């Protein structure tokens, strides 16, 4: 898969001024975005987040997941350091797309957990492809990353993408609430996420 850089612009945000970089995957026309703040040397580890699109959590204030909280926290931390990046990948619903995520949420309303709902719909638990990160990061001059994530599979996928070294995992455990508590428990138990979630606040499905 090849990805083409198209244009950059400024992006003033609540956490300061980022630069926004637009990319297009040549084969599919799929559009992805990177945000950067500050400058770095080629051999310097850079704080960053590889964030998968979640329209509901990132833009519609949903409490069903932790995505919006993680995005906000990552941007805030980058602004505190004065340097870093966000890759905002358009892989909605762990790659199944928005409409299928709504179908999965409907199943979760009926008692399935987030993994079982994907399987019931005929999808793997996670369909994302992180191979596009390597050329995006290379374009930004980033070769070593301090990655904000709780997902060891994401680190593994990144390490398998040649040329990118994850030198540190920076935990990003934020946004636990009664609506997403069961979802976070499921991510810890069934997807291996490094989250310490209590069992005593389980309100059932989310
Ligand atoms: N299919 C499906 N996708 C979901 C669901 N809840 C959130 N998502 C998507 O999951 C993606 C985020 O993945 P997560 O598993 O929350 O976290 P991660 O990015 O793997 O790991 P972190 O770096 O720790 O956040 C986004 O694309 C969301 O749209 C769900 O119930 N079903
Ligand atoms: Zn989400």
Short mmCIF file of C-alpha atoms and ligand atoms in Angstrom, two decimals:
data_model
loop_
_atom_site.label_atom_id
_atom_site.label_comp_id
_atom_site.label_asym_id
_atom_site.label_seq_id
_atom_site.Cartn_x
_atom_site.Cartn_y
_atom_site.Cartn_z
CA UNK A 1 0.00 0.00 0.00
CA UNK A 2 1.39 3.45 -0.87
CA UNK A 3 0.34 6.66 0.80
CA UNK A 4 0.80 10.10 -0.68
CA UNK A 5 1.30 13.33 1.27
CA UNK A 6 -0.95 16.08 -0.16
CA UNK A 7 -0.90 19.27 1.95
CA UNK A 8 -0.25 20.80 5.39
CA UNK A 9 -1.92 23.65 7.24
CA UNK A 10 -2.05 25.14 10.71
CA UNK A 11 -4.67 23.79 13.13
CA UNK A 12 -5.25 25.93 16.22
CA UNK A 13 -6.87 23.82 18.97
CA UNK A 14 -7.90 24.08 22.63
CA UNK A 15 -4.43 22.69 23.43
CA UNK A 16 -2.42 25.02 21.23
CA UNK A 17 -1.34 25.27 17.63
CA UNK A 18 -0.79 22.03 15.73
CA UNK A 19 0.15 21.51 12.09
CA UNK A 20 -2.24 19.24 10.18
CA UNK A 21 -0.89 17.02 7.39
CA UNK A 22 -3.21 15.32 4.88
CA UNK A 23 -2.43 11.96 3.26
CA UNK A 24 -4.25 9.81 0.70
CA UNK A 25 -3.81 6.06 0.17
CA UNK A 26 -3.17 5.73 -3.56
CA UNK A 27 -4.95 2.39 -4.05
CA UNK A 28 -8.16 3.21 -2.14
CA UNK A 29 -8.40 7.01 -2.01
CA UNK A 30 -8.81 6.73 1.79
CA UNK A 31 -7.83 9.97 3.55
CA UNK A 32 -5.79 10.09 6.79
CA UNK A 33 -4.50 12.95 8.90
CA UNK A 34 -1.48 13.62 11.10
CA UNK A 35 -1.19 16.42 13.66
CA UNK A 36 2.23 17.60 14.80
CA UNK A 37 3.52 20.12 17.29
CA UNK A 38 7.13 21.26 17.56
CA UNK A 39 10.29 20.01 15.84
CA UNK A 40 12.70 17.08 16.36
CA UNK A 41 15.94 15.52 15.20
CA UNK A 42 15.69 12.35 13.08
CA UNK A 43 17.13 10.14 15.89
CA UNK A 44 15.01 11.65 18.69
CA UNK A 45 12.15 9.67 20.30
CA UNK A 46 8.89 11.61 19.79
CA UNK A 47 5.81 11.41 22.03
CA UNK A 48 2.78 10.39 19.99
CA UNK A 49 -0.54 8.69 19.60
CA UNK A 50 -1.82 6.46 16.82
CA UNK A 51 -5.55 7.05 17.10
CA UNK A 52 -8.23 5.13 15.22
CA UNK A 53 -11.27 7.10 14.12
CA UNK A 54 -14.26 6.94 16.46
CA UNK A 55 -16.89 9.38 15.24
CA UNK A 56 -19.10 8.65 18.24
CA UNK A 57 -16.40 9.13 20.87
CA UNK A 58 -14.19 11.75 19.19
CA UNK A 59 -16.92 14.05 17.80
CA UNK A 60 -20.31 13.08 19.28
CA UNK A 61 -19.29 12.97 22.96
CA UNK A 62 -20.22 9.27 23.40
CA UNK A 63 -19.51 7.73 26.79
CA UNK A 64 -19.68 4.17 25.41
CA UNK A 65 -15.91 4.08 24.85
CA UNK A 66 -12.75 5.90 25.96
CA UNK A 67 -11.65 7.22 22.54
CA UNK A 68 -12.60 10.88 22.95
CA UNK A 69 -11.00 11.04 26.38
CA UNK A 70 -7.82 9.46 25.01
CA UNK A 71 -7.63 11.88 22.08
CA UNK A 72 -8.07 14.89 24.35
CA UNK A 73 -5.53 13.60 26.86
CA UNK A 74 -2.98 12.85 24.12
CA UNK A 75 -3.30 16.35 22.63
CA UNK A 76 -3.06 17.88 26.09
CA UNK A 77 0.11 15.89 26.93
CA UNK A 78 1.73 16.82 23.61
CA UNK A 79 1.01 20.49 24.30
CA UNK A 80 2.59 20.16 27.77
CA UNK A 81 5.75 18.66 26.25
CA UNK A 82 5.57 21.16 23.37
CA UNK A 83 6.38 18.44 20.88
CA UNK A 84 4.66 15.36 19.48
CA UNK A 85 2.29 13.84 16.93
CA UNK A 86 -1.13 12.28 16.47
CA UNK A 87 -1.79 9.95 13.54
CA UNK A 88 -5.57 10.09 13.11
CA UNK A 89 -6.35 6.97 11.09
CA UNK A 90 -9.72 6.62 9.38
CA UNK A 91 -10.27 3.06 10.56
CA UNK A 92 -13.67 3.56 12.17
CA UNK A 93 -14.99 0.79 14.40
CA UNK A 94 -11.66 -1.08 14.46
CA UNK A 95 -11.91 -1.22 10.68
CA UNK A 96 -15.52 -2.42 10.25
CA UNK A 97 -16.86 1.08 9.45
CA UNK A 98 -19.42 3.33 11.11
CA UNK A 99 -22.62 1.56 10.06
CA UNK A 100 -21.30 -1.83 11.13
CA UNK A 101 -20.18 -0.29 14.43
CA UNK A 102 -23.78 0.85 14.98
CA UNK A 103 -24.87 -2.76 14.25
CA UNK A 104 -22.27 -3.93 16.79
CA UNK A 105 -23.54 -1.41 19.36
CA UNK A 106 -27.09 -2.71 18.79
CA UNK A 107 -25.86 -6.24 19.56
CA UNK A 108 -24.06 -4.90 22.64
CA UNK A 109 -27.36 -3.34 23.75
CA UNK A 110 -28.74 -6.91 23.58
CA UNK A 111 -25.98 -8.37 25.75
CA UNK A 112 -23.03 -9.17 23.48
CA UNK A 113 -19.64 -7.77 24.44
CA UNK A 114 -17.56 -5.75 21.96
CA UNK A 115 -15.62 -8.79 20.71
CA UNK A 116 -18.64 -11.13 20.50
CA UNK A 117 -20.62 -8.47 18.60
CA UNK A 118 -17.91 -8.21 15.90
CA UNK A 119 -17.75 -12.01 15.60
CA UNK A 120 -21.57 -12.27 15.40
CA UNK A 121 -21.47 -9.81 12.46
CA UNK A 122 -18.88 -11.99 10.70
CA UNK A 123 -15.83 -9.80 11.37
CA UNK A 124 -12.62 -10.44 13.29
CA UNK A 125 -12.37 -8.62 16.63
CA UNK A 126 -9.93 -6.13 15.09
CA UNK A 127 -9.60 -5.46 11.33
CA UNK A 128 -7.24 -2.50 11.51
CA UNK A 129 -4.10 -2.21 9.38
CA UNK A 130 -1.26 -0.20 10.93
CA UNK A 131 1.09 -0.56 7.95
CA UNK A 132 0.18 2.96 6.75
CA UNK A 133 1.82 4.43 9.87
CA UNK A 134 5.37 3.77 8.71
CA UNK A 135 5.28 5.96 5.57
CA UNK A 136 3.30 8.68 7.40
CA UNK A 137 5.87 8.78 10.22
CA UNK A 138 8.77 8.61 7.77
CA UNK A 139 7.33 11.66 5.97
CA UNK A 140 7.26 13.47 9.33
CA UNK A 141 10.88 12.50 10.08
CA UNK A 142 9.89 10.25 13.01
CA UNK A 143 11.74 6.95 13.52
CA UNK A 144 11.53 6.49 17.31
CA UNK A 145 8.27 6.80 19.20
CA UNK A 146 7.09 7.10 22.80
CA UNK A 147 3.63 5.70 22.10
CA UNK A 148 0.58 6.65 24.15
CA UNK A 149 -1.49 3.45 24.20
CA UNK A 150 -2.80 0.63 26.40
CA UNK A 151 -2.85 -1.87 23.52
CA UNK A 152 0.14 -4.26 23.26
CA UNK A 153 -1.12 -5.51 19.86
CA UNK A 154 -0.72 -2.00 18.46
CA UNK A 155 2.90 -1.90 19.68
CA UNK A 156 3.52 -5.31 18.09
CA UNK A 157 1.96 -4.19 14.80
CA UNK A 158 4.10 -1.03 14.83
CA UNK A 159 7.29 -2.92 15.58
CA UNK A 160 6.56 -5.24 12.66
CA UNK A 161 6.25 -2.16 10.41
CA UNK A 162 9.89 -1.74 9.39
CA UNK A 163 11.82 1.33 10.45
CA UNK A 164 9.71 2.43 13.45
CA UNK A 165 11.04 1.80 16.94
CA UNK A 166 8.65 2.02 19.89
CA UNK A 167 11.09 3.02 22.62
CA UNK A 168 8.48 3.43 25.35
CA UNK A 169 4.78 2.75 26.04
CA UNK A 170 3.14 5.72 27.74
CA UNK A 171 -0.11 4.55 29.44
CA UNK A 172 -3.29 6.39 28.40
CA UNK A 173 -5.92 5.09 30.82
CA UNK A 174 -8.55 7.84 30.99
CA UNK A 175 -12.32 8.17 30.78
CA UNK A 176 -13.52 5.17 32.82
CA UNK A 177 -17.23 5.82 33.49
CA UNK A 178 -20.38 3.76 34.22
CA UNK A 179 -21.30 3.63 30.51
CA UNK A 180 -17.97 2.27 29.26
CA UNK A 181 -16.87 0.28 32.30
CA UNK A 182 -17.93 -3.12 30.93
CA UNK A 183 -16.39 -2.22 27.54
CA UNK A 184 -13.06 -1.38 29.22
CA UNK A 185 -13.21 -4.62 31.23
CA UNK A 186 -13.75 -6.53 27.98
CA UNK A 187 -10.80 -4.79 26.31
CA UNK A 188 -8.62 -5.79 29.28
CA UNK A 189 -9.89 -9.38 29.51
CA UNK A 190 -10.45 -10.35 25.87
CA UNK A 191 -8.12 -8.03 23.92
CA UNK A 192 -5.19 -7.88 26.34
CA UNK A 193 -5.28 -4.12 26.90
CA UNK A 194 -3.10 -2.99 29.80
CA UNK A 195 -5.93 -1.48 31.84
CA UNK A 196 -6.58 -1.98 35.55
CA UNK A 197 -10.36 -1.96 35.68
CA UNK A 198 -12.26 -2.70 38.91
CA UNK A 199 -15.01 -5.33 38.82
CA UNK A 200 -17.19 -3.54 41.37
CA UNK A 201 -18.66 -0.88 39.09
CA UNK A 202 -20.01 -3.16 36.37
CA UNK A 203 -23.35 -1.93 35.10
CA UNK A 204 -23.61 -4.67 32.49
CA UNK A 205 -23.40 -3.84 28.79
CA UNK A 206 -22.08 -0.73 27.16
N1 LIG B 1 -16.24 -2.71 16.23
C1 LIG B 1 -16.21 -1.91 17.30
N2 LIG B 1 -15.34 -0.88 17.31
C2 LIG B 1 -15.31 -0.10 18.40
C3 LIG B 1 -16.15 -0.30 19.51
N3 LIG B 1 -15.88 0.64 20.42
C4 LIG B 1 -14.91 1.41 19.89
N4 LIG B 1 -14.56 0.97 18.68
C5 LIG B 1 -13.49 1.44 17.78
O1 LIG B 1 -12.28 1.05 18.33
C6 LIG B 1 -11.24 1.87 17.82
C7 LIG B 1 -10.34 2.22 18.99
O2 LIG B 1 -9.78 1.02 19.42
P1 LIG B 1 -9.64 0.64 20.94
O3 LIG B 1 -9.70 -0.87 21.02
O4 LIG B 1 -10.61 1.43 21.77
O5 LIG B 1 -8.23 1.15 21.38
P2 LIG B 1 -6.84 1.00 20.65
O6 LIG B 1 -6.71 2.15 19.70
O7 LIG B 1 -6.66 -0.37 20.08
O8 LIG B 1 -5.85 1.08 21.87
P3 LIG B 1 -5.41 2.38 22.66
O9 LIG B 1 -4.22 2.90 21.91
O10 LIG B 1 -5.07 1.93 24.01
O11 LIG B 1 -6.56 3.33 22.62
C8 LIG B 1 -11.93 3.05 17.15
O12 LIG B 1 -11.84 2.86 15.73
C9 LIG B 1 -13.39 2.92 17.60
O13 LIG B 1 -14.31 3.39 16.63
C10 LIG B 1 -17.06 -1.39 19.46
O14 LIG B 1 -17.79 -1.67 20.39
N5 LIG B 1 -17.05 -2.15 18.33
ZN1 LIG B 2 -14.67 5.07 20.64
#
